Amino acid sequence: MLRQLLVSIAISVCNIAIHAVVMEAVLRAARAASGRATSHQSLQLIAVMTATVSVLMAAHIAEVIVWSLGYAMVDAAPSGTDLVYFAFVNYTTLGYGDVTPLQRWHLIGPMTAMNGVLLFGWSTAVIFSILQKTWRTGRTNGG
């Protein structure tokens, strides 16, 4: 059990670092874009939010790939399993259907899910914050 927790924590820390770097870049870019005055506030809002969500989705895909690499390193799933699919199922908390981890790695699925839920929550908070700031900036600039 300890080995499962240590591997899961190590992968989670890698994902948190990825997410932190991406969040910093997204927030910096959103601040710069929303600080510009424009007569087309609606288009600016659409552009900022589309870019924000797209970058965050790419970050989540990268994090799923990190989990799949971790699964491969420890042989957490049965031979022949599509590990990216397996990681997506766990990370998004979709749940098991056709693939389950090997008995000795049963905790890795819930740990992946916990990491995914936390990072999705973080992304949601940032999306909402950027939406608010972009909307407010446009209104105070006369948009």
mmCIF file of N, CA, C and O in Angstrom, residues 15 18-19 53-68 84 87-88 91-92 120:
data_model
loop_
_atom_site.group_PDB
_atom_site.id
_atom_site.type_symbol
_atom_site.label_atom_id
_atom_site.label_comp_id
_atom_site.label_asym_id
_atom_site.label_seq_id
_atom_site.Cartn_x
_atom_site.Cartn_y
_atom_site.Cartn_z
ATOM 1 N N ASN A 15 2.083 16.512 -11.681
ATOM 2 C CA ASN A 15 0.922 17.140 -12.309
ATOM 3 C C ASN A 15 0.609 18.497 -11.697
ATOM 4 O O ASN A 15 0.222 19.427 -12.416
ATOM 5 N N ILE A 18 3.024 20.896 -13.273
ATOM 6 C CA ILE A 18 2.592 21.220 -14.636
ATOM 7 C C ILE A 18 1.454 22.224 -14.587
ATOM 8 O O ILE A 18 1.454 23.232 -15.295
ATOM 9 N N HIS A 19 0.477 21.952 -13.742
ATOM 10 C CA HIS A 19 -0.698 22.817 -13.649
ATOM 11 C C HIS A 19 -0.321 24.215 -13.171
ATOM 12 O O HIS A 19 -0.843 25.217 -13.676
ATOM 13 N N VAL A 53 -9.594 28.186 -21.887
ATOM 14 C CA VAL A 53 -10.109 26.826 -21.752
ATOM 15 C C VAL A 53 -9.316 25.858 -22.624
ATOM 16 O O VAL A 53 -9.020 24.728 -22.205
ATOM 17 N N SER A 54 -8.922 26.278 -23.805
ATOM 18 C CA SER A 54 -8.133 25.407 -24.686
ATOM 19 C C SER A 54 -6.786 25.055 -24.066
ATOM 20 O O SER A 54 -6.359 23.892 -24.091
ATOM 21 N N VAL A 55 -6.118 26.041 -23.503
ATOM 22 C CA VAL A 55 -4.819 25.788 -22.868
ATOM 23 C C VAL A 55 -4.992 24.887 -21.650
ATOM 24 O O VAL A 55 -4.196 23.962 -21.429
ATOM 25 N N LEU A 56 -6.030 25.110 -20.875
ATOM 26 C CA LEU A 56 -6.261 24.267 -19.703
ATOM 27 C C LEU A 56 -6.597 22.833 -20.103
ATOM 28 O O LEU A 56 -6.162 21.879 -19.444
ATOM 29 N N MET A 57 -7.352 22.664 -21.181
ATOM 30 C CA MET A 57 -7.633 21.310 -21.659
ATOM 31 C C MET A 57 -6.341 20.617 -22.082
ATOM 32 O O MET A 57 -6.133 19.437 -21.779
ATOM 33 N N ALA A 58 -5.464 21.351 -22.748
ATOM 34 C CA ALA A 58 -4.174 20.775 -23.146
ATOM 35 C C ALA A 58 -3.357 20.377 -21.911
ATOM 36 O O ALA A 58 -2.705 19.322 -21.905
ATOM 37 N N ALA A 59 -3.415 21.194 -20.875
ATOM 38 C CA ALA A 59 -2.706 20.863 -19.639
ATOM 39 C C ALA A 59 -3.260 19.577 -19.031
ATOM 40 O O ALA A 59 -2.492 18.708 -18.591
ATOM 41 N N HIS A 60 -4.572 19.444 -19.012
ATOM 42 C CA HIS A 60 -5.172 18.225 -18.455
ATOM 43 C C HIS A 60 -4.790 16.994 -19.284
ATOM 44 O O HIS A 60 -4.530 15.928 -18.723
ATOM 45 N N ILE A 61 -4.732 17.146 -20.580
ATOM 46 C CA ILE A 61 -4.309 16.020 -21.428
ATOM 47 C C ILE A 61 -2.864 15.643 -21.103
ATOM 48 O O ILE A 61 -2.535 14.458 -20.975
ATOM 49 N N ALA A 62 -2.008 16.627 -20.934
ATOM 50 C CA ALA A 62 -0.614 16.352 -20.558
ATOM 51 C C ALA A 62 -0.550 15.631 -19.214
ATOM 52 O O ALA A 62 0.243 14.698 -19.036
ATOM 53 N N GLU A 63 -1.390 16.034 -18.292
ATOM 54 C CA GLU A 63 -1.404 15.406 -16.972
ATOM 55 C C GLU A 63 -1.897 13.958 -17.048
ATOM 56 O O GLU A 63 -1.383 13.078 -16.338
ATOM 57 N N VAL A 64 -2.863 13.701 -17.900
ATOM 58 C CA VAL A 64 -3.321 12.321 -18.113
ATOM 59 C C VAL A 64 -2.174 11.486 -18.689
ATOM 60 O O VAL A 64 -1.966 10.338 -18.279
ATOM 61 N N ILE A 65 -1.428 12.063 -19.599
ATOM 62 C CA ILE A 65 -0.297 11.342 -20.186
ATOM 63 C C ILE A 65 0.758 11.036 -19.124
ATOM 64 O O ILE A 65 1.337 9.943 -19.101
ATOM 65 N N VAL A 66 0.978 11.962 -18.201
ATOM 66 C CA VAL A 66 1.914 11.710 -17.094
ATOM 67 C C VAL A 66 1.429 10.514 -16.276
ATOM 68 O O VAL A 66 2.211 9.633 -15.918
ATOM 69 N N TRP A 67 0.122 10.469 -15.997
ATOM 70 C CA TRP A 67 -0.419 9.307 -15.269
ATOM 71 C C TRP A 67 -0.206 8.025 -16.065
ATOM 72 O O TRP A 67 0.178 6.998 -15.512
ATOM 73 N N SER A 68 -0.448 8.068 -17.367
ATOM 74 C CA SER A 68 -0.294 6.853 -18.166
ATOM 75 C C SER A 68 1.160 6.386 -18.173
ATOM 76 O O SER A 68 1.431 5.181 -18.145
ATOM 77 N N VAL A 84 -3.327 5.323 -21.822
ATOM 78 C CA VAL A 84 -3.850 6.690 -21.893
ATOM 79 C C VAL A 84 -5.360 6.661 -21.640
ATOM 80 O O VAL A 84 -5.879 7.468 -20.862
ATOM 81 N N ALA A 87 -5.889 5.959 -17.974
ATOM 82 C CA ALA A 87 -5.617 7.145 -17.168
ATOM 83 C C ALA A 87 -6.747 8.172 -17.291
ATOM 84 O O ALA A 87 -7.153 8.787 -16.307
ATOM 85 N N PHE A 88 -7.274 8.356 -18.517
ATOM 86 C CA PHE A 88 -8.406 9.270 -18.708
ATOM 87 C C PHE A 88 -9.615 8.839 -17.894
ATOM 88 O O PHE A 88 -10.292 9.659 -17.271
ATOM 89 N N TYR A 91 -8.690 9.686 -14.230
ATOM 90 C CA TYR A 91 -8.477 11.114 -13.996
ATOM 91 C C TYR A 91 -9.795 11.896 -14.043
ATOM 92 O O TYR A 91 -9.990 12.842 -13.287
ATOM 93 N N THR A 92 -10.671 11.509 -14.945
ATOM 94 C CA THR A 92 -11.952 12.214 -15.082
ATOM 95 C C THR A 92 -13.034 11.644 -14.176
ATOM 96 O O THR A 92 -14.162 12.114 -14.220
ATOM 97 N N PHE A 120 -9.120 19.784 -11.816
ATOM 98 C CA PHE A 120 -10.290 20.329 -12.514
ATOM 99 C C PHE A 120 -10.909 21.461 -11.697
ATOM 100 O O PHE A 120 -11.334 22.483 -12.255
#
